[in-house]
Amino acid sequence: MLSIKNLHAQVEETPILQGINLDIKPGEVHAIMGPNGSGKSTLASVLAGREEYEVTEGSVNFLGEDLLDLDVEERAQNGLFLAFQYPIEIPGVTNATFLRSSINAIRTANGQDELNGAQALKLIREKMAAVEMDASFLKRSLNEGFSGGEKKRNEMLQMMLLEPKLAILDETDSGLDIDALQVVAKAVNSMRNTDRSFLVVTHYQRLLDHIVPDFVHVLYNGRIVRSGDKSLALELEKRGYDWIKEEVAAQTA
Amino acid sequence: MDTLTVTTAAVTDNQRWVDGFAERPDLQQGPSQLVSFRQNAIDKLAQTSFPTRRDEDWRYSDFTRALNENWSLQKTDAPQVVRTTFEIPDFTGFVLVTIDGEFQPELSDTIPGLVVGNTEELLDDATHGAWIAERLTSFAADDNAFTNLNAAFAKTSLFLTIGKNEKLGKPVHIIHFATRNADKRFVNSQVFVRLPQGAELTVDETFETLGEGAPIFRNHVIRGSVDAQGRLEYRSIQNEGREDYHVSNANFDQAGGGYIDHTRVDLGGAQVRNNLDINHKGAGLETHMAGLFFARGRQRIDNQTFLDHAFPHGESNEIYKGIVMDSAVTSFNGKVMVRPDAQKTNAYQQNDNLVIGTKAEANAKPQLEIFADDVKCSHGATIGQMDEAPLFYLMARGIDRGTALGMLQRGFLLEVLDRINSEAVRAYVEHLLMAKFNEA
Ligand SMILES: Nc1ncnc2c1ncn2[C@@H]1O[C@H](COP(=O)(O)OP(=O)(O)OP(=O)(O)O)[C@@H](O)[C@H]1O
Ligand SMILES: [Mg+2]
């Protein structure tokens, strides 16, 4: 599905990713944890194609194609989805218009017919019910004035509508109340299948109680410094990151 | 030799227009009153220079180069008009037509309840003659060569009015055609709208061209009055060809208790200048002015508005929003005067500009002059760039860059689009906008 090899990326001459290696197979759920500023969102942005970040070394293969060669929209059309840590507010573009444009952009790129207004609306309402969003959010401008939790639900709504092959969730759980956390977990779990993979960036073990990962990785200083199964998350929850930082320091010394 | 050339050029500036006037014997015909209005206007023009960038009010609208082109002032035959091609889709109102400034009754709908006629015929009218004459007279007093010129060449201009306390219930769409031929043509057009007390009317104006040929320079004037409790909704949608020039001059007198809601849309034209003046003539009135403009390529679009609050309890609300890209230049200058007597005035003005690319230029000049102390006035102007973050967000959802840009641009203009009260007109403007967004 996704194969990242020795990925280096920088922003304005400052190296941030410093040799990421990661393989995600179809159907797997990978969790990425790590201290603030370690490069988790940068990795997610680089995969989604944000131009600010310059890839200086390494390669990324997504479903047999060189991902780094594709435009932002092509990556999405090929089945990559990023749930933003900070979803953008866009005044003047209604959520409904945005969702329909997005669904149809992805459908046409994949040789499917566009959905007409009524068809799209039916689908959107159905998925909105699943993420427990009120229909009134359709008429509002995209994310404008949405609460933190509402923005995250809206990201989950988009994920459900676009049915990506690989969904990257960047701290979708942060800022959520307990019920909303359940909604996110339910959304992800309902979409889990043998062909679809997830890369879940989180700070908290508690999300991983609901979305049980196959692998857990620790990102630190732009590198994956440790990988394990779900028990690694539990260990981090108990012990924090110091012991990992010390291990890394010992190795580089 | 040099001196001689320079001197000649200085004279020809306006001599060309005076000569053009002399070559139009038809302008010497018609009611003698009208003939003398034209003569006064051309005499005034002979002494009035066209504005240049040295005139503060015309800093961003120097038409010298355009005016120096070889413009024909001759009449020409218009080709057959298939009106439906130019109608606004799904528009459920009446249509009136002018060609090269002359009202065309046979191409226009008959509108029960509305008095529609041409200025030549109506100058003698007992009810409206004096009103028209007053306005025609004022043209020769204007220190504006464009209005002088317009008045000198005005023929059977469109005049519309409705009875006291009456309303039509349906909008009126005026299609102003200009005829192209092999010559570059200078076309003057005029409209007069008179709303007596308590009358209500909605007017939509569009500008079109007939046939193929060289560019058109359109010099358009609209004069109107809204009496007490009258309500005028007036929209002007300009989508001229990219080689054409457009100067418009709108001037309304608004009586106490009157209501004016104006929306101006500018998408076309090589160089465009709009003057909008609204003169408050009484207390307790409400004026809305909205503008939407989008300039690309090498277009220049300049809006100048002047709102004169001279009486108490006036309310005005002005919002102009524009997008400028490529090497285009836009400008907005909104003057709001609040005179000493205009206590309890509420005046709000906003101008927002979105600049795309490094070569485009937007100029914003809000200009509030407040001489009354018990008023609420606010104004704001912004000039911003397109952010990458929202673009990235949309593209990360599979939407291509062009479409994403279009969505964001439309979003930026939405506040003005939302003010268009007619579904059909709004859809029409959106359609024109989308077409322009999608231009390469
Ligand atoms: N556009 C940018 N300009 C400058 N520095 C940046 C930029 N983007 C990221 N960085 C820096 O790169 C580092 C990694 O940031 P990133 O957002 O990827 O961290 P993160 O692991 O997602 O942190 P958090 O857990 O707080 O979300 C940080 O030091 C951050 O300040
Ligand atoms: Mg982050």
XYZ file of C-alpha atoms and ligand atoms in Angstrom:
725
model
C 0.000 0.000 0.000
C 2.463 2.620 1.245
C 6.184 2.255 1.350
C 8.321 5.107 2.691
C 12.069 4.789 2.269
C 14.649 7.029 3.899
C 12.418 10.084 3.621
C 14.062 13.431 4.359
C 12.137 16.699 4.215
C 12.864 20.253 5.173
C 11.077 23.536 5.489
C 13.034 26.645 4.610
C 16.397 24.879 4.949
C 15.482 23.377 8.338
C 15.540 19.577 8.154
C 12.506 18.061 9.864
C 12.143 14.526 8.565
C 15.494 12.815 8.744
C 15.167 9.358 7.265
C 11.716 7.904 7.766
C 11.185 4.256 6.856
C 7.681 2.843 7.036
C 5.746 0.088 5.296
C 2.006 -0.143 5.490
C 0.242 -3.147 4.013
C -3.411 -3.297 2.963
C -5.761 -3.638 5.912
C -3.222 -2.556 8.526
C -3.647 0.124 11.125
C -0.460 1.899 12.156
C -0.278 4.366 14.994
C 2.367 7.064 15.196
C 3.137 8.650 18.525
C 5.898 10.974 19.564
C 6.668 14.173 21.424
C 5.451 17.573 20.210
C 7.439 18.904 17.303
C 8.915 15.543 16.352
C 7.602 15.718 12.788
C 4.339 13.752 12.801
C 2.258 16.425 11.077
C 5.129 17.138 8.733
C 5.131 13.515 7.652
C 1.374 13.661 7.095
C 1.693 16.909 5.096
C 4.520 15.593 2.965
C 2.450 12.529 2.122
C -0.542 14.699 1.223
C 1.676 16.881 -0.961
C 1.992 20.174 0.840
C 4.449 22.261 -1.178
C 5.950 24.098 1.762
C 7.864 20.956 2.640
C 10.702 20.068 0.369
C 11.643 16.426 0.061
C 15.424 16.257 -0.108
C 15.970 12.522 -0.088
C 14.137 9.230 -0.165
C 11.069 7.853 -1.863
C 7.437 7.090 -1.243
C 5.513 4.483 -3.135
C 1.732 4.483 -2.886
C -0.171 1.662 -4.586
C 2.643 1.095 -7.047
C 3.119 4.730 -7.991
C 5.746 7.268 -7.005
C 3.649 9.361 -4.649
C 6.051 12.299 -4.626
C 5.535 12.672 -8.357
C 1.825 13.300 -8.033
C -0.038 16.566 -7.542
C -1.956 17.092 -4.348
C -5.330 16.368 -5.947
C -4.003 13.286 -7.748
C -2.899 11.816 -4.451
C -6.397 12.291 -3.094
C -7.913 10.890 -6.271
C -5.658 7.828 -5.934
C -7.077 7.147 -2.498
C -4.950 9.043 -0.003
C -6.834 10.974 2.621
C -5.504 13.263 5.307
C -7.691 14.244 8.227
C -6.111 17.563 9.187
C -4.892 18.306 12.669
C -6.154 21.845 12.086
C -8.912 21.844 9.441
C -9.030 25.086 7.480
C -11.964 27.479 7.678
C -13.191 28.574 4.265
C -15.759 31.382 4.295
C -18.076 31.614 1.324
C -17.893 27.931 0.389
C -20.708 25.931 1.935
C -19.981 22.564 3.414
C -22.537 21.009 1.046
C -20.909 22.478 -2.065
C -17.492 21.468 -0.856
C -18.508 17.894 -0.050
C -20.250 17.413 -3.366
C -17.336 18.897 -5.339
C -14.956 16.643 -3.512
C -17.018 13.474 -3.952
C -17.439 14.185 -7.645
C -13.811 15.151 -8.214
C -12.760 11.788 -6.843
C -15.486 9.881 -8.668
C -14.676 11.415 -12.068
C -10.967 10.832 -11.602
C -11.783 7.170 -11.011
C -14.046 6.852 -14.040
C -17.313 6.905 -12.116
C -20.307 9.083 -12.984
C -20.801 12.255 -10.999
C -23.550 12.222 -8.412
C -26.291 14.753 -9.040
C -27.407 17.132 -6.311
C -30.064 14.827 -4.888
C -27.879 11.720 -4.962
C -25.000 13.513 -3.308
C -27.240 14.977 -0.651
C -28.716 11.594 0.175
C -25.257 10.089 0.600
C -24.005 13.028 2.636
C -26.987 12.920 4.997
C -26.525 9.209 5.518
C -22.893 9.631 6.523
C -23.647 12.684 8.598
C -25.956 10.539 10.692
C -23.093 8.101 11.209
C -20.844 10.836 12.611
C -23.765 12.390 14.470
C -23.632 15.713 12.688
C -26.698 17.855 12.318
C -27.876 18.644 8.782
C -27.587 22.344 9.575
C -23.825 22.019 9.051
C -24.433 21.588 5.332
C -25.505 25.152 4.762
C -22.722 26.667 6.800
C -19.436 27.785 5.356
C -16.816 25.060 5.438
C -15.473 24.752 8.991
C -16.174 28.417 9.624
C -17.004 28.890 13.270
C -17.124 25.122 13.820
C -15.973 24.084 17.270
C -12.826 21.984 17.497
C -14.855 18.813 17.841
C -17.205 19.760 15.016
C -14.265 20.287 12.711
C -12.949 16.827 13.534
C -16.344 15.265 12.918
C -16.425 17.027 9.596
C -13.059 15.481 8.747
C -14.470 12.061 9.601
C -17.506 12.795 7.450
C -15.212 13.525 4.523
C -13.286 10.321 5.132
C -16.485 8.294 5.075
C -17.702 9.980 1.912
C -14.448 9.689 0.001
C -13.717 6.085 1.043
C -9.945 6.383 0.752
C -7.559 3.465 0.489
C -5.227 5.010 3.029
C -6.497 7.417 5.654
C -4.030 9.444 7.681
C -5.590 10.828 10.851
C -3.514 13.605 12.359
C -4.565 13.927 15.983
C -8.199 13.545 15.115
C -8.756 12.665 18.762
C -7.313 15.766 20.322
C -9.815 18.221 21.688
C -12.659 15.720 21.485
C -15.097 14.983 24.265
C -15.663 11.361 25.210
C -18.699 10.937 22.979
C -16.964 12.468 20.000
C -14.022 10.159 20.528
C -16.436 7.243 20.226
C -17.787 8.740 17.017
C -14.312 8.909 15.513
C -13.497 5.376 16.603
C -16.775 4.107 15.207
C -16.155 5.886 11.896
C -12.729 4.337 11.547
C -13.774 0.885 12.676
C -16.762 0.825 10.343
C -14.370 1.467 7.479
C -11.710 -1.019 8.434
C -11.370 -3.782 5.910
C -8.683 -5.874 4.284
C -8.050 -3.342 1.517
C -8.029 -0.159 3.528
C -5.211 1.037 5.752
C -4.936 3.707 8.413
C -2.111 5.776 9.768
C -3.264 7.243 13.053
C -1.237 10.029 14.651
C -2.120 10.419 18.300
C -0.778 11.414 21.679
C -3.132 9.256 23.656
C -3.435 5.582 24.304
C -7.139 6.042 24.915
C -7.935 6.335 21.182
C -6.028 3.131 20.597
C -8.308 1.325 23.041
C -11.015 1.876 20.473
C -9.020 1.790 17.268
C -6.745 -1.129 17.933
C -3.552 -0.732 15.912
C -1.479 -3.492 14.361
C 1.695 -1.467 14.834
C 2.777 1.455 16.944
C 5.735 3.658 15.997
C 7.493 6.377 17.894
C 8.622 9.375 15.864
C 11.333 11.463 17.429
C 13.531 14.112 15.842
C 12.279 13.244 12.394
C 12.954 9.515 12.653
C 11.019 6.439 13.662
C 13.068 5.376 16.643
C 10.999 2.501 17.877
C 8.246 0.262 16.570
C 6.150 -2.338 18.290
C 2.649 -3.643 18.682
C -0.186 -2.064 20.625
C 1.588 -2.736 23.926
C 4.150 -0.057 23.022
C 1.410 2.551 23.315
C 0.544 1.302 26.781
C 4.182 1.445 27.777
C 4.500 5.033 26.516
C 1.395 5.973 28.416
C 3.029 4.691 31.616
C 6.605 5.762 31.096
C 6.487 8.837 28.868
C 9.127 9.567 26.234
C 12.232 10.160 28.375
C 13.468 6.606 28.242
C 13.202 6.650 24.452
C 15.010 9.975 24.217
C 17.754 8.559 26.437
C 18.064 5.459 24.269
C 18.377 7.604 21.175
C 20.953 9.813 22.874
C 22.949 6.751 23.888
C 22.872 5.402 20.334
C 24.004 8.634 18.712
C 26.676 9.309 21.366
C 8.264 72.158 -36.655
C 8.156 70.538 -33.240
C 6.216 73.385 -31.719
C 3.701 73.236 -34.512
C 3.060 69.515 -33.966
C 2.537 69.966 -30.263
C 0.127 72.834 -30.726
C -1.919 70.892 -33.246
C -2.161 67.922 -30.918
C -3.406 70.045 -28.060
C -6.197 71.490 -30.156
C -7.226 68.219 -31.802
C -7.813 66.684 -28.405
C -11.353 67.930 -28.363
C -11.571 69.375 -31.845
C -11.933 65.808 -33.115
C -15.140 65.392 -31.134
C -16.410 68.787 -32.197
C -15.698 67.881 -35.825
C -17.414 64.544 -35.329
C -20.444 66.409 -34.031
C -20.471 68.656 -37.111
C -20.463 65.561 -39.328
C -23.721 64.393 -37.795
C -26.490 66.549 -39.350
C -29.084 64.385 -37.623
C -28.001 65.926 -34.326
C -29.203 69.303 -35.580
C -32.676 67.859 -36.019
C -35.410 67.118 -33.546
C -37.026 69.416 -30.977
C -35.226 72.737 -30.898
C -34.790 72.480 -27.153
C -32.912 69.218 -27.558
C -30.809 70.630 -30.390
C -29.734 73.479 -28.172
C -28.941 71.087 -25.282
C -26.668 69.211 -27.654
C -25.055 72.407 -28.876
C -24.457 73.598 -25.310
C -22.911 70.258 -24.466
C -20.544 70.288 -27.424
C -19.616 73.912 -26.693
C -18.795 72.902 -23.148
C -16.828 69.924 -24.389
C -14.734 72.184 -26.598
C -13.496 73.851 -23.405
C -13.293 70.822 -21.152
C -10.315 68.513 -21.203
C -10.720 64.833 -20.710
C -9.326 63.900 -17.334
C -5.836 62.462 -17.074
C -3.949 60.732 -14.288
C -2.979 64.170 -13.022
C -6.571 64.654 -11.896
C -6.752 63.077 -8.464
C -10.175 61.569 -9.145
C -8.924 59.916 -12.311
C -5.529 58.736 -11.110
C -6.167 55.162 -12.100
C -8.267 55.956 -15.154
C -6.324 57.774 -17.778
C -8.170 57.241 -21.037
C -5.853 59.485 -23.047
C -4.393 56.645 -25.080
C -7.768 55.064 -25.674
C -9.355 58.394 -26.638
C -6.572 59.138 -29.082
C -7.506 56.125 -31.137
C -9.441 56.852 -34.264
C -13.031 56.599 -33.038
C -15.932 56.967 -35.420
C -18.930 58.960 -34.208
C -20.981 58.091 -37.282
C -24.227 56.223 -37.148
C -24.300 52.752 -38.563
C -26.938 50.200 -39.473
C -27.478 47.579 -36.850
C -27.789 43.976 -37.925
C -30.947 42.028 -37.172
C -31.284 41.463 -33.447
C -32.271 38.100 -32.066
C -33.212 39.408 -28.663
C -33.581 36.053 -26.920
C -29.855 35.389 -27.270
C -29.179 38.289 -24.949
C -31.918 37.803 -22.414
C -31.099 36.663 -18.918
C -32.084 32.988 -18.647
C -35.189 32.407 -16.505
C -35.706 36.135 -16.129
C -39.384 36.736 -15.437
C -39.713 40.409 -16.206
C -39.909 42.808 -19.121
C -37.200 43.626 -21.627
C -36.373 46.990 -23.162
C -33.779 47.505 -25.873
C -31.551 50.338 -26.972
C -29.186 50.234 -29.924
C -26.326 52.708 -30.088
C -28.101 54.777 -27.482
C -31.478 54.898 -29.215
C -34.520 53.334 -27.662
C -36.025 50.568 -29.814
C -39.742 50.254 -29.099
C -40.283 47.573 -31.734
C -37.682 45.320 -30.078
C -39.010 46.059 -26.606
C -41.846 44.635 -24.575
C -44.889 46.796 -24.007
C -45.118 47.144 -20.293
C -48.528 47.842 -18.805
C -48.232 50.296 -15.966
C -44.911 51.705 -17.039
C -44.377 54.876 -19.020
C -41.633 54.145 -21.494
C -40.552 56.545 -24.155
C -37.701 58.435 -25.681
C -36.442 61.801 -24.539
C -37.055 63.438 -27.917
C -40.777 62.749 -27.756
C -41.152 63.330 -24.052
C -39.474 66.734 -23.852
C -42.887 68.270 -24.532
C -44.676 66.001 -22.090
C -46.631 67.921 -19.477
C -45.650 65.620 -16.623
C -42.113 64.634 -17.520
C -40.783 67.241 -19.940
C -39.447 69.559 -17.255
C -37.810 66.709 -15.362
C -36.015 65.546 -18.496
C -35.040 69.070 -19.520
C -33.563 69.701 -16.095
C -31.291 66.724 -16.492
C -30.339 67.412 -20.080
C -29.467 70.971 -19.097
C -27.189 69.763 -16.335
C -24.970 67.872 -18.771
C -23.624 71.052 -20.289
C -22.762 72.325 -16.813
C -20.744 69.221 -15.917
C -16.999 69.612 -15.733
C -16.735 66.165 -17.131
C -15.886 65.793 -20.792
C -17.432 62.324 -20.872
C -20.892 63.537 -19.866
C -20.598 66.596 -22.149
C -19.789 64.278 -25.019
C -22.589 61.927 -24.074
C -25.139 64.720 -24.053
C -23.986 66.158 -27.367
C -24.626 62.863 -29.129
C -27.770 61.791 -27.304
C -30.693 61.025 -29.575
C -33.833 59.170 -28.629
C -32.725 58.068 -25.199
C -34.753 55.747 -23.026
C -36.902 57.271 -20.331
C -38.936 55.202 -17.904
C -41.224 56.030 -15.083
C -44.157 54.619 -13.201
C -47.162 56.175 -11.485
C -47.174 57.499 -7.965
C -47.419 54.718 -5.358
C -47.380 52.128 -8.104
C -45.209 49.119 -8.484
C -44.651 46.885 -11.434
C -44.096 43.679 -9.504
C -41.657 42.504 -12.136
C -38.165 43.709 -12.984
C -37.268 45.509 -16.187
C -34.170 44.409 -18.064
C -32.629 46.977 -20.376
C -30.299 45.557 -22.986
C -27.996 48.234 -24.362
C -26.571 47.182 -27.697
C -23.651 48.766 -29.458
C -23.110 47.944 -33.110
C -19.708 46.910 -34.294
C -18.406 47.521 -37.759
C -14.990 47.908 -39.397
C -14.451 51.245 -37.632
C -13.700 51.676 -34.000
C -16.965 53.135 -32.810
C -17.649 55.522 -29.969
C -21.150 54.882 -28.675
C -23.025 57.164 -26.316
C -26.042 55.868 -24.451
C -28.372 57.386 -21.876
C -31.122 56.171 -19.599
C -33.471 58.156 -17.403
C -35.398 56.610 -14.555
C -37.940 58.594 -12.587
C -39.634 57.232 -9.505
C -42.353 59.443 -8.074
C -43.507 59.209 -4.499
C -44.085 55.700 -3.228
C -43.294 54.060 -6.570
C -41.246 50.878 -6.803
C -39.162 49.668 -9.682
C -36.387 47.191 -10.352
C -34.110 47.802 -13.312
C -31.365 45.519 -14.604
C -28.995 46.791 -17.246
C -26.679 44.767 -19.442
C -24.388 45.850 -22.254
C -24.002 43.866 -25.424
C -22.601 44.261 -28.900
C -24.046 43.384 -32.276
C -22.098 42.065 -35.231
C -18.387 41.653 -35.691
C -15.710 44.264 -36.036
C -13.489 46.709 -34.251
C -13.642 47.681 -30.571
C -16.368 49.857 -29.078
C -15.912 52.743 -26.680
C -19.129 52.989 -24.733
C -19.885 56.157 -22.852
C -22.966 55.475 -20.782
C -24.999 57.765 -18.581
C -27.883 57.032 -16.276
C -29.825 59.718 -14.452
C -32.542 59.039 -11.972
C -34.608 60.346 -9.149
C -36.372 58.582 -6.338
C -39.016 60.575 -4.521
C -40.237 60.099 -0.966
C -40.978 56.455 -0.108
C -39.956 55.435 -3.596
C -37.915 52.252 -3.912
C -35.448 51.674 -6.699
C -33.456 48.522 -7.177
C -30.942 49.073 -9.930
C -28.352 46.618 -11.127
C -25.828 47.171 -13.842
C -23.961 44.198 -15.241
C -21.045 44.985 -17.482
C -19.395 42.199 -19.441
C -18.130 44.030 -22.513
C -15.533 42.524 -24.821
C -11.945 42.498 -23.656
C -10.966 45.067 -26.312
C -13.821 47.434 -25.541
C -13.836 50.520 -23.356
C -16.571 51.413 -20.936
C -17.186 54.621 -19.051
C -20.366 54.939 -17.074
C -21.764 57.806 -15.145
C -24.710 57.169 -12.856
C -26.302 59.933 -10.855
C -29.362 59.686 -8.645
C -31.280 62.180 -6.577
C -32.836 60.509 -3.578
C -35.587 62.237 -1.635
C -36.259 61.841 2.079
C -37.692 58.427 2.904
C -36.549 57.076 -0.440
C -34.741 53.801 -0.913
C -32.056 52.904 -3.440
C -30.338 49.567 -3.754
C -27.682 49.436 -6.431
C -25.418 46.600 -7.489
C -22.728 46.984 -10.079
C -20.921 44.056 -11.693
C -17.834 44.547 -13.842
C -16.272 41.622 -15.618
C -15.501 42.863 -19.118
C -13.786 45.722 -20.864
C -10.173 46.639 -21.563
C -10.531 49.728 -19.427
C -13.562 50.568 -17.339
C -14.479 53.539 -15.236
C -17.713 53.876 -13.293
C -18.893 56.957 -11.520
C -21.807 56.560 -9.185
C -23.196 59.597 -7.395
C -26.109 59.487 -5.026
C -27.372 62.779 -3.690
C -29.487 62.762 -0.590
C -32.239 65.344 -0.824
C -34.109 64.703 2.386
C -34.102 63.040 5.776
C -34.480 59.403 6.709
C -33.465 57.550 3.616
C -31.630 54.342 2.918
C -29.000 53.716 0.270
C -27.263 50.450 -0.540
C -24.396 50.299 -2.967
C -22.668 47.077 -3.850
C -20.042 46.291 -6.397
C -18.362 43.186 -7.664
C -15.455 43.250 -10.051
C -12.999 40.766 -11.436
C -10.118 41.907 -13.614
C -7.565 39.706 -15.327
C -5.224 39.824 -18.284
C -4.499 43.515 -18.797
C -7.907 44.842 -17.759
C -8.313 48.012 -15.765
C -11.460 48.485 -13.717
C -12.009 51.621 -11.682
C -15.005 52.389 -9.490
C -15.616 55.735 -7.965
C -18.646 56.329 -5.809
C -19.865 59.446 -4.105
C -22.567 59.462 -1.497
C -23.722 62.777 -0.197
C -25.443 62.621 3.168
C -26.912 66.098 3.567
C -29.903 65.446 5.852
C -30.453 63.723 9.193
C -31.259 60.065 9.784
C -29.751 58.807 6.565
C -28.532 55.270 6.274
C -25.975 54.050 3.783
C -24.334 50.738 3.292
C -21.635 50.231 0.721
C -19.737 47.086 -0.093
C -17.406 46.628 -3.048
C -15.449 43.433 -3.528
C -13.016 42.673 -6.275
C -10.507 40.173 -7.531
C -7.534 41.185 -9.597
C -5.025 38.870 -11.233
C -2.460 38.605 -14.028
C -1.362 42.151 -14.975
C -4.724 43.741 -14.298
C -5.304 46.853 -12.216
C -8.380 47.697 -10.172
C -9.265 50.634 -8.027
C -12.025 51.691 -5.726
C -12.535 55.154 -4.390
C -15.563 55.541 -2.179
C -16.340 59.053 -1.080
C -18.908 59.525 1.616
C -19.768 62.999 2.681
C -21.658 63.561 5.903
C -22.618 67.223 5.989
C -23.167 69.212 9.188
C -26.948 68.793 9.004
C -26.745 65.059 8.516
C -26.991 64.129 12.194
C -27.857 60.534 13.157
C -26.377 59.289 9.924
C -25.377 55.641 9.742
C -22.772 55.189 7.063
C -20.983 51.922 6.512
C -18.453 51.239 3.817
C -16.274 48.253 3.049
C -13.960 47.471 0.152
C -12.172 44.123 -0.022
C -9.711 43.137 -2.681
C -8.154 39.818 -3.476
C -4.923 40.024 -5.403
C -3.700 36.914 -7.169
C -0.142 36.797 -8.439
C 2.642 39.313 -8.181
C 1.853 41.545 -11.146
C -1.750 42.417 -10.366
C -2.573 45.646 -8.580
C -5.508 46.699 -6.431
C -5.967 50.223 -5.158
C -8.381 51.068 -2.378
C -9.198 54.529 -1.235
C -12.007 54.936 1.243
C -12.724 58.590 1.751
C -15.085 59.600 4.521
C -15.572 63.246 5.228
C -17.642 63.738 8.329
C -18.812 67.161 9.410
C -21.609 66.096 11.766
C -20.864 64.945 15.304
C -23.716 62.597 16.160
C -23.198 59.925 13.530
C -22.150 56.306 13.203
C -19.713 55.866 10.387
C -17.324 53.069 9.692
C -15.206 52.096 6.781
C -12.655 49.484 6.001
C -10.530 48.440 3.102
C -8.506 45.286 2.700
C -6.092 44.114 0.050
C -5.103 40.504 0.510
C -3.441 37.655 -1.305
C -4.892 34.234 -1.951
C -3.803 31.939 0.894
C -2.208 28.619 0.069
C -3.773 26.828 3.062
C -7.380 26.793 1.851
C -6.228 25.871 -1.643
C -4.263 22.962 -0.253
C -7.221 21.848 1.828
C -9.530 21.711 -1.183
C -6.935 20.032 -3.378
C -6.261 17.463 -0.676
C -9.877 16.457 -1.254
C -9.273 15.718 -4.905
C -10.388 19.070 -6.299
C -8.066 20.390 -9.004
C -6.302 23.692 -8.536
C -8.389 25.600 -11.065
C -11.688 24.488 -9.584
C -10.428 25.102 -6.058
C -9.364 28.619 -7.018
C -12.770 29.221 -8.560
C -14.528 28.065 -5.394
C -12.403 30.334 -3.225
C -12.817 33.304 -5.534
C -16.558 32.834 -5.626
C -16.497 32.520 -1.854
C -14.671 35.801 -1.629
C -17.303 37.555 -3.721
C -20.272 35.794 -2.142
C -21.297 38.656 0.090
C -22.024 40.771 -2.960
C -23.597 37.919 -4.946
C -25.909 37.314 -2.005
C -27.173 40.862 -2.290
C -28.612 40.273 -5.743
C -32.292 39.808 -4.932
C -33.214 38.176 -8.213
C -32.522 34.443 -8.590
C -32.223 34.727 -12.347
C -29.873 37.701 -12.311
C -27.750 36.147 -9.629
C -27.476 32.880 -11.557
C -26.589 34.874 -14.663
C -23.825 36.774 -12.864
C -22.505 33.528 -11.392
C -22.494 32.000 -14.839
C -20.477 34.917 -16.254
C -18.126 34.739 -13.296
C -17.489 31.018 -13.661
C -16.791 31.475 -17.352
C -14.246 34.119 -16.460
C -12.639 32.047 -13.717
C -12.206 29.245 -16.229
C -10.500 31.392 -18.832
C -6.958 30.289 -19.437
N 5.984 25.629 8.021
C 6.925 25.475 8.969
N 7.838 26.446 9.173
C 8.769 26.324 10.128
N 8.867 25.269 10.933
C 7.994 24.267 10.773
C 6.970 24.325 9.801
N 6.243 23.215 9.877
C 6.781 22.490 10.868
N 7.828 23.110 11.401
C 8.648 22.624 12.519
O 8.911 21.267 12.312
C 8.870 20.561 13.525
C 7.895 19.411 13.405
O 6.579 19.942 13.361
P 5.311 19.010 13.255
O 4.122 19.884 13.146
O 5.507 18.022 12.179
O 5.334 18.293 14.684
P 4.318 17.268 15.303
O 5.086 16.040 15.570
O 3.123 17.125 14.470
O 3.961 17.996 16.678
P 2.594 18.041 17.509
O 2.574 16.772 18.301
O 2.778 19.204 18.412
O 1.471 18.164 16.579
C 8.509 21.551 14.591
O 9.666 21.960 15.225
C 7.889 22.690 13.828
O 8.073 23.918 14.462
Mg 1.140 17.656 14.672
